[in-house]
Amino acid sequence: MNIERWIPGVVCNSNFHKTDPTRNNFVTLPSCISKLTKLELLILNLCKKLQRLPELPSSMQQLDASNCTSLETSKFNPSKPRSLFASPAKLHFPRELKGHLPRELIGLFENMQELCLPKTRFGMFITGSEIPSWFVPRKSVSFAKIAVPHNCPVNEWVGFALCFLLVSYAVPPEACRHEVDCYLFGPNGKKIISSRNLLPMEPCCPHLYSLYLSIDKYRDMIYEGGDGSEVEFVQKSYCCQSLGIVRCGCRLVCKQDVQDIYGNNF
């Protein structure tokens, strides 16, 4: 399949939930892909000439771009809009009106803004050898401990961003579709929050596995019996011995991060 045949189908059908242009030879994806308002899964495996990731529609839940050896992941910036988590709907409130409206109406608008914070879990598996600096690097391999800043109270939390650098040594690559599990450790034990099988990886070719997790599902567990000063995630793989977890990075995503990414109109 070449891109000339693939584009018309994409442009004419905004109802796509999944698209898989695997083994294509394009350098970049058409910008119209950001208009696929129902797209949840995009698979770009073995697109050897692909250099840049597209702007993603807000409906996206999973992006897989394994074995894309030309991908310029050093320029990947997870703090750009629609790159790591779905963009919230923007509600524009003209500042000049604030002084002329009752407090109740302004309060209602602010509550509506709260509902627009990104709440969809998003996973990304791409070719890459360097964890972006936006994630706070950790010395540990698979343990991502997030220290909560004193100036970021719990009502300012939006979610957690995790990134793991993985290398497979399986030969041939199809010998094992590695299963990776991510756990959240709370004061009263651990809970599995994500489990999936990865697409085959070329031996010794590093890949980045990133996750964005909304705070809503895990708030109670984090604060149940603890002080909430540190949140710990662990990435594990039990399927075989041929997958290496090299290092990890993580970030507590706060409302200010979302405002910085999407501008003051958020």
PDB file of C-alpha atoms in Angstrom, residues 29-262:
ATOM      1  CA  LEU A  29       1.716  11.387   7.525  1.00  0.00           C
ATOM      2  CA  PRO A  30      -0.835  13.748   5.964  1.00  0.00           C
ATOM      3  CA  SER A  31      -2.049  16.520   8.272  1.00  0.00           C
ATOM      4  CA  CYS A  32      -5.642  15.407   7.684  1.00  0.00           C
ATOM      5  CA  ILE A  33      -5.109  12.579  10.140  1.00  0.00           C
ATOM      6  CA  SER A  34      -5.655  15.067  12.980  1.00  0.00           C
ATOM      7  CA  LYS A  35      -9.232  15.496  11.689  1.00  0.00           C
ATOM      8  CA  LEU A  36     -10.179  11.867  12.266  1.00  0.00           C
ATOM      9  CA  THR A  37     -12.273  12.653  15.309  1.00  0.00           C
ATOM     10  CA  LYS A  38     -13.008   9.009  16.134  1.00  0.00           C
ATOM     11  CA  LEU A  39      -9.546   7.565  15.606  1.00  0.00           C
ATOM     12  CA  GLU A  40      -8.344   5.693  18.708  1.00  0.00           C
ATOM     13  CA  LEU A  41      -5.548   3.437  17.418  1.00  0.00           C
ATOM     14  CA  LEU A  42      -2.816   4.226  14.877  1.00  0.00           C
ATOM     15  CA  ILE A  43      -0.260   1.556  13.911  1.00  0.00           C
ATOM     16  CA  LEU A  44       2.854   2.573  11.956  1.00  0.00           C
ATOM     17  CA  ASN A  45       5.003  -0.533  12.324  1.00  0.00           C
ATOM     18  CA  LEU A  46       7.962  -0.924   9.917  1.00  0.00           C
ATOM     19  CA  CYS A  47       7.488   2.431   8.200  1.00  0.00           C
ATOM     20  CA  LYS A  48      11.236   2.677   7.584  1.00  0.00           C
ATOM     21  CA  LYS A  49      11.203   6.166   6.018  1.00  0.00           C
ATOM     22  CA  LEU A  50       8.880   7.824   8.527  1.00  0.00           C
ATOM     23  CA  GLN A  51      10.706  10.790  10.089  1.00  0.00           C
ATOM     24  CA  ARG A  52       8.069  12.702  12.046  1.00  0.00           C
ATOM     25  CA  LEU A  53       5.021  11.829  14.081  1.00  0.00           C
ATOM     26  CA  PRO A  54       1.773  13.514  13.103  1.00  0.00           C
ATOM     27  CA  GLU A  55      -0.392  15.797  15.207  1.00  0.00           C
ATOM     28  CA  LEU A  56      -2.836  13.412  16.807  1.00  0.00           C
ATOM     29  CA  PRO A  57      -6.606  13.805  17.083  1.00  0.00           C
ATOM     30  CA  SER A  58      -7.961  14.232  20.600  1.00  0.00           C
ATOM     31  CA  SER A  59      -9.699  10.836  20.404  1.00  0.00           C
ATOM     32  CA  MET A  60      -6.397   8.900  20.243  1.00  0.00           C
ATOM     33  CA  GLN A  61      -5.741   6.249  22.883  1.00  0.00           C
ATOM     34  CA  GLN A  62      -2.811   4.320  21.406  1.00  0.00           C
ATOM     35  CA  LEU A  63      -0.011   4.998  18.920  1.00  0.00           C
ATOM     36  CA  ASP A  64       2.369   2.240  17.831  1.00  0.00           C
ATOM     37  CA  ALA A  65       5.356   3.124  15.634  1.00  0.00           C
ATOM     38  CA  SER A  66       7.815   0.271  16.151  1.00  0.00           C
ATOM     39  CA  ASN A  67      10.824  -0.371  13.918  1.00  0.00           C
ATOM     40  CA  CYS A  68      10.544   3.056  12.282  1.00  0.00           C
ATOM     41  CA  THR A  69      14.304   3.456  12.045  1.00  0.00           C
ATOM     42  CA  SER A  70      14.256   6.959  10.474  1.00  0.00           C
ATOM     43  CA  LEU A  71      12.004   8.445  13.142  1.00  0.00           C
ATOM     44  CA  GLU A  72      13.547  11.603  14.600  1.00  0.00           C
ATOM     45  CA  THR A  73      12.554  10.969  18.183  1.00  0.00           C
ATOM     46  CA  SER A  74      15.238  13.321  19.503  1.00  0.00           C
ATOM     47  CA  LYS A  75      12.916  16.112  18.347  1.00  0.00           C
ATOM     48  CA  PHE A  76       9.833  14.538  19.911  1.00  0.00           C
ATOM     49  CA  ASN A  77       8.409  16.916  22.479  1.00  0.00           C
ATOM     50  CA  PRO A  78       5.681  15.391  24.678  1.00  0.00           C
ATOM     51  CA  SER A  79       4.750  18.857  25.942  1.00  0.00           C
ATOM     52  CA  LYS A  80       3.425  19.875  22.523  1.00  0.00           C
ATOM     53  CA  PRO A  81      -0.350  19.778  21.991  1.00  0.00           C
ATOM     54  CA  ARG A  82      -1.816  16.385  21.095  1.00  0.00           C
ATOM     55  CA  SER A  83       1.449  14.519  21.532  1.00  0.00           C
ATOM     56  CA  LEU A  84       1.131  12.641  24.826  1.00  0.00           C
ATOM     57  CA  PHE A  85      -2.435  13.121  25.976  1.00  0.00           C
ATOM     58  CA  ALA A  86      -5.648  14.086  24.290  1.00  0.00           C
ATOM     59  CA  SER A  87      -6.253  17.802  24.077  1.00  0.00           C
ATOM     60  CA  PRO A  88      -9.020  19.150  26.279  1.00  0.00           C
ATOM     61  CA  ALA A  89     -11.879  21.016  24.699  1.00  0.00           C
ATOM     62  CA  LYS A  90     -11.215  24.742  24.796  1.00  0.00           C
ATOM     63  CA  LEU A  91     -13.834  27.000  26.323  1.00  0.00           C
ATOM     64  CA  HIS A  92     -13.030  30.579  25.452  1.00  0.00           C
ATOM     65  CA  PHE A  93     -14.120  33.066  28.088  1.00  0.00           C
ATOM     66  CA  PRO A  94     -13.486  36.686  27.046  1.00  0.00           C
ATOM     67  CA  ARG A  95     -11.579  38.393  29.831  1.00  0.00           C
ATOM     68  CA  GLU A  96     -13.302  41.691  29.216  1.00  0.00           C
ATOM     69  CA  LEU A  97     -16.611  40.131  30.293  1.00  0.00           C
ATOM     70  CA  LYS A  98     -15.430  38.899  33.674  1.00  0.00           C
ATOM     71  CA  GLY A  99     -16.109  42.231  35.363  1.00  0.00           C
ATOM     72  CA  HIS A 100     -19.670  42.365  34.049  1.00  0.00           C
ATOM     73  CA  LEU A 101     -20.973  38.889  34.911  1.00  0.00           C
ATOM     74  CA  PRO A 102     -22.240  37.522  38.247  1.00  0.00           C
ATOM     75  CA  ARG A 103     -19.894  35.371  40.299  1.00  0.00           C
ATOM     76  CA  GLU A 104     -22.204  32.388  39.959  1.00  0.00           C
ATOM     77  CA  LEU A 105     -21.830  32.381  36.171  1.00  0.00           C
ATOM     78  CA  ILE A 106     -18.053  32.758  36.371  1.00  0.00           C
ATOM     79  CA  GLY A 107     -17.944  29.897  38.885  1.00  0.00           C
ATOM     80  CA  LEU A 108     -19.999  27.703  36.570  1.00  0.00           C
ATOM     81  CA  PHE A 109     -17.589  28.402  33.723  1.00  0.00           C
ATOM     82  CA  GLU A 110     -14.596  27.514  35.899  1.00  0.00           C
ATOM     83  CA  ASN A 111     -16.267  24.224  36.865  1.00  0.00           C
ATOM     84  CA  MET A 112     -16.807  23.463  33.181  1.00  0.00           C
ATOM     85  CA  GLN A 113     -13.090  24.041  32.594  1.00  0.00           C
ATOM     86  CA  GLU A 114     -12.350  21.379  35.216  1.00  0.00           C
ATOM     87  CA  LEU A 115     -14.393  18.870  33.205  1.00  0.00           C
ATOM     88  CA  CYS A 116     -12.273  19.608  30.134  1.00  0.00           C
ATOM     89  CA  LEU A 117      -8.981  18.438  31.629  1.00  0.00           C
ATOM     90  CA  PRO A 118      -7.469  15.438  29.773  1.00  0.00           C
ATOM     91  CA  LYS A 119      -8.947  12.278  31.276  1.00  0.00           C
ATOM     92  CA  THR A 120      -8.284   9.672  28.583  1.00  0.00           C
ATOM     93  CA  ARG A 121      -5.462   7.182  29.125  1.00  0.00           C
ATOM     94  CA  PHE A 122      -2.980   7.259  26.273  1.00  0.00           C
ATOM     95  CA  GLY A 123      -0.193   4.825  25.352  1.00  0.00           C
ATOM     96  CA  MET A 124       2.611   5.341  22.853  1.00  0.00           C
ATOM     97  CA  PHE A 125       5.170   2.786  21.642  1.00  0.00           C
ATOM     98  CA  ILE A 126       7.749   4.264  19.269  1.00  0.00           C
ATOM     99  CA  THR A 127      11.288   3.721  18.048  1.00  0.00           C
ATOM    100  CA  GLY A 128      13.717   5.848  20.066  1.00  0.00           C
ATOM    101  CA  SER A 129      16.845   5.730  22.194  1.00  0.00           C
ATOM    102  CA  GLU A 130      16.465   8.796  24.406  1.00  0.00           C
ATOM    103  CA  ILE A 131      13.809   9.609  26.989  1.00  0.00           C
ATOM    104  CA  PRO A 132      12.661  13.217  26.378  1.00  0.00           C
ATOM    105  CA  SER A 133      13.835  15.693  29.001  1.00  0.00           C
ATOM    106  CA  TRP A 134      10.223  16.686  29.704  1.00  0.00           C
ATOM    107  CA  PHE A 135      10.058  13.468  31.717  1.00  0.00           C
ATOM    108  CA  VAL A 136      12.108  13.687  34.894  1.00  0.00           C
ATOM    109  CA  PRO A 137      14.855  11.058  34.472  1.00  0.00           C
ATOM    110  CA  ARG A 138      15.263   8.402  37.144  1.00  0.00           C
ATOM    111  CA  LYS A 139      18.384   6.515  38.180  1.00  0.00           C
ATOM    112  CA  SER A 140      16.409   3.305  38.626  1.00  0.00           C
ATOM    113  CA  VAL A 141      15.613   1.022  35.722  1.00  0.00           C
ATOM    114  CA  SER A 142      11.926   0.144  36.026  1.00  0.00           C
ATOM    115  CA  PHE A 143      10.854   1.979  39.198  1.00  0.00           C
ATOM    116  CA  ALA A 144       9.363   5.415  38.478  1.00  0.00           C
ATOM    117  CA  LYS A 145       9.028   7.310  41.750  1.00  0.00           C
ATOM    118  CA  ILE A 146       7.280  10.652  41.415  1.00  0.00           C
ATOM    119  CA  ALA A 147       7.961  13.114  44.207  1.00  0.00           C
ATOM    120  CA  VAL A 148       5.026  15.477  44.671  1.00  0.00           C
ATOM    121  CA  PRO A 149       6.119  19.151  44.778  1.00  0.00           C
ATOM    122  CA  HIS A 150       5.044  21.093  47.867  1.00  0.00           C
ATOM    123  CA  ASN A 151       3.523  23.787  45.649  1.00  0.00           C
ATOM    124  CA  CYS A 152       1.266  21.314  43.787  1.00  0.00           C
ATOM    125  CA  PRO A 153      -1.731  20.380  45.993  1.00  0.00           C
ATOM    126  CA  VAL A 154      -3.768  17.336  45.024  1.00  0.00           C
ATOM    127  CA  ASN A 155      -6.573  19.427  43.505  1.00  0.00           C
ATOM    128  CA  GLU A 156      -4.019  20.677  40.957  1.00  0.00           C
ATOM    129  CA  TRP A 157      -3.081  17.177  39.779  1.00  0.00           C
ATOM    130  CA  VAL A 158      -4.234  16.073  36.325  1.00  0.00           C
ATOM    131  CA  GLY A 159      -2.374  12.801  35.783  1.00  0.00           C
ATOM    132  CA  PHE A 160       0.927  10.954  35.498  1.00  0.00           C
ATOM    133  CA  ALA A 161       3.247  10.637  32.504  1.00  0.00           C
ATOM    134  CA  LEU A 162       5.631   7.670  32.374  1.00  0.00           C
ATOM    135  CA  CYS A 163       8.298   6.736  29.832  1.00  0.00           C
ATOM    136  CA  PHE A 164      10.359   3.526  29.691  1.00  0.00           C
ATOM    137  CA  LEU A 165      13.303   2.790  27.406  1.00  0.00           C
ATOM    138  CA  LEU A 166      13.089  -0.826  26.211  1.00  0.00           C
ATOM    139  CA  VAL A 167      15.387  -3.085  24.165  1.00  0.00           C
ATOM    140  CA  SER A 168      14.475  -6.514  22.826  1.00  0.00           C
ATOM    141  CA  TYR A 169      17.031  -9.252  22.148  1.00  0.00           C
ATOM    142  CA  ALA A 170      14.558 -11.788  20.755  1.00  0.00           C
ATOM    143  CA  VAL A 171      15.671 -13.463  17.501  1.00  0.00           C
ATOM    144  CA  PRO A 172      13.697 -13.510  15.338  1.00  0.00           C
ATOM    145  CA  PRO A 173      11.672 -10.480  16.555  1.00  0.00           C
ATOM    146  CA  GLU A 174       8.436 -12.451  16.232  1.00  0.00           C
ATOM    147  CA  ALA A 175       9.716 -15.032  18.725  1.00  0.00           C
ATOM    148  CA  CYS A 176       7.996 -13.133  21.538  1.00  0.00           C
ATOM    149  CA  ARG A 177       5.381 -10.395  21.584  1.00  0.00           C
ATOM    150  CA  HIS A 178       6.556  -9.075  24.929  1.00  0.00           C
ATOM    151  CA  GLU A 179       3.892  -8.555  27.544  1.00  0.00           C
ATOM    152  CA  VAL A 180       4.549  -5.548  29.778  1.00  0.00           C
ATOM    153  CA  ASP A 181       2.658  -4.742  32.954  1.00  0.00           C
ATOM    154  CA  CYS A 182       2.632  -1.439  34.798  1.00  0.00           C
ATOM    155  CA  TYR A 183       1.807  -1.340  38.515  1.00  0.00           C
ATOM    156  CA  LEU A 184       0.920   1.482  40.859  1.00  0.00           C
ATOM    157  CA  PHE A 185       2.219   1.016  44.400  1.00  0.00           C
ATOM    158  CA  GLY A 186       0.090   2.546  47.126  1.00  0.00           C
ATOM    159  CA  PRO A 187       0.371   2.509  50.917  1.00  0.00           C
ATOM    160  CA  ASN A 188      -1.717  -0.677  51.063  1.00  0.00           C
ATOM    161  CA  GLY A 189      -0.270  -2.649  48.178  1.00  0.00           C
ATOM    162  CA  LYS A 190       0.026  -2.669  44.408  1.00  0.00           C
ATOM    163  CA  LYS A 191      -2.493  -2.490  41.591  1.00  0.00           C
ATOM    164  CA  ILE A 192      -1.984  -3.356  37.933  1.00  0.00           C
ATOM    165  CA  ILE A 193      -2.999  -0.363  35.843  1.00  0.00           C
ATOM    166  CA  SER A 194      -1.837  -1.328  32.362  1.00  0.00           C
ATOM    167  CA  SER A 195      -1.032  -4.559  30.539  1.00  0.00           C
ATOM    168  CA  ARG A 196      -0.363  -5.039  26.839  1.00  0.00           C
ATOM    169  CA  ASN A 197       1.616  -6.988  24.281  1.00  0.00           C
ATOM    170  CA  LEU A 198       4.147  -4.980  22.311  1.00  0.00           C
ATOM    171  CA  LEU A 199       4.661  -5.207  18.578  1.00  0.00           C
ATOM    172  CA  PRO A 200       7.830  -7.100  17.541  1.00  0.00           C
ATOM    173  CA  MET A 201      11.030  -5.071  17.870  1.00  0.00           C
ATOM    174  CA  GLU A 202      14.160  -5.531  15.808  1.00  0.00           C
ATOM    175  CA  PRO A 203      16.926  -6.961  18.033  1.00  0.00           C
ATOM    176  CA  CYS A 204      18.935  -4.328  19.932  1.00  0.00           C
ATOM    177  CA  CYS A 205      16.832  -1.486  18.478  1.00  0.00           C
ATOM    178  CA  PRO A 206      15.720   0.714  21.412  1.00  0.00           C
ATOM    179  CA  HIS A 207      12.100   1.750  21.771  1.00  0.00           C
ATOM    180  CA  LEU A 208      10.181   4.125  24.037  1.00  0.00           C
ATOM    181  CA  TYR A 209       7.010   3.050  25.784  1.00  0.00           C
ATOM    182  CA  SER A 210       5.092   6.029  27.197  1.00  0.00           C
ATOM    183  CA  LEU A 211       1.892   6.192  29.204  1.00  0.00           C
ATOM    184  CA  TYR A 212      -0.358   9.020  30.286  1.00  0.00           C
ATOM    185  CA  LEU A 213      -2.709   8.140  33.165  1.00  0.00           C
ATOM    186  CA  SER A 214      -5.467  10.395  34.445  1.00  0.00           C
ATOM    187  CA  ILE A 215      -5.448  10.977  38.202  1.00  0.00           C
ATOM    188  CA  ASP A 216      -9.166  10.268  38.584  1.00  0.00           C
ATOM    189  CA  LYS A 217      -8.937   6.459  38.768  1.00  0.00           C
ATOM    190  CA  TYR A 218      -6.028   6.342  41.205  1.00  0.00           C
ATOM    191  CA  ARG A 219      -6.554   9.246  43.591  1.00  0.00           C
ATOM    192  CA  ASP A 220      -8.144   7.169  46.364  1.00  0.00           C
ATOM    193  CA  MET A 221      -5.464   4.480  46.229  1.00  0.00           C
ATOM    194  CA  ILE A 222      -2.646   7.004  46.423  1.00  0.00           C
ATOM    195  CA  TYR A 223      -4.077   8.734  49.495  1.00  0.00           C
ATOM    196  CA  GLU A 224      -5.445   5.671  51.264  1.00  0.00           C
ATOM    197  CA  GLY A 225      -3.344   5.425  54.402  1.00  0.00           C
ATOM    198  CA  GLY A 226      -0.444   7.538  53.124  1.00  0.00           C
ATOM    199  CA  ASP A 227       0.698  11.118  52.977  1.00  0.00           C
ATOM    200  CA  GLY A 228       0.766  11.316  49.175  1.00  0.00           C
ATOM    201  CA  SER A 229       4.278  12.775  49.131  1.00  0.00           C
ATOM    202  CA  GLU A 230       5.532  10.164  46.651  1.00  0.00           C
ATOM    203  CA  VAL A 231       3.868   8.043  43.976  1.00  0.00           C
ATOM    204  CA  GLU A 232       5.578   4.902  42.673  1.00  0.00           C
ATOM    205  CA  PHE A 233       5.025   3.046  39.402  1.00  0.00           C
ATOM    206  CA  VAL A 234       6.800  -0.165  38.350  1.00  0.00           C
ATOM    207  CA  GLN A 235       7.150  -1.658  34.864  1.00  0.00           C
ATOM    208  CA  LYS A 236       7.566  -5.447  34.659  1.00  0.00           C
ATOM    209  CA  SER A 237       7.785  -8.094  31.963  1.00  0.00           C
ATOM    210  CA  TYR A 238       7.340 -11.759  32.892  1.00  0.00           C
ATOM    211  CA  CYS A 239       7.005 -13.351  29.451  1.00  0.00           C
ATOM    212  CA  CYS A 240      10.690 -14.148  28.817  1.00  0.00           C
ATOM    213  CA  GLN A 241      14.230 -12.972  29.506  1.00  0.00           C
ATOM    214  CA  SER A 242      14.820 -11.236  26.156  1.00  0.00           C
ATOM    215  CA  LEU A 243      13.295  -7.835  26.968  1.00  0.00           C
ATOM    216  CA  GLY A 244      15.474  -5.294  28.744  1.00  0.00           C
ATOM    217  CA  ILE A 245      14.047  -2.283  30.608  1.00  0.00           C
ATOM    218  CA  VAL A 246      16.977   0.127  30.393  1.00  0.00           C
ATOM    219  CA  ARG A 247      15.768   3.237  32.219  1.00  0.00           C
ATOM    220  CA  CYS A 248      12.682   5.289  32.941  1.00  0.00           C
ATOM    221  CA  GLY A 249      11.397   8.822  33.329  1.00  0.00           C
ATOM    222  CA  CYS A 250       8.218  10.230  34.831  1.00  0.00           C
ATOM    223  CA  ARG A 251       6.312  13.411  35.514  1.00  0.00           C
ATOM    224  CA  LEU A 252       3.398  14.525  37.633  1.00  0.00           C
ATOM    225  CA  VAL A 253       1.162  16.448  35.219  1.00  0.00           C
ATOM    226  CA  CYS A 254      -0.533  19.425  36.876  1.00  0.00           C
ATOM    227  CA  LYS A 255      -3.091  21.927  35.642  1.00  0.00           C
ATOM    228  CA  GLN A 256      -0.310  24.412  35.005  1.00  0.00           C
ATOM    229  CA  ASP A 257       1.320  21.959  32.564  1.00  0.00           C
ATOM    230  CA  VAL A 258      -1.925  21.730  30.596  1.00  0.00           C
ATOM    231  CA  GLN A 259      -2.315  25.498  30.601  1.00  0.00           C
ATOM    232  CA  ASP A 260       1.261  25.942  29.375  1.00  0.00           C
ATOM    233  CA  ILE A 261       0.688  23.437  26.567  1.00  0.00           C
ATOM    234  CA  TYR A 262      -2.682  24.636  25.343  1.00  0.00           C
TER     235      TYR A 262
END
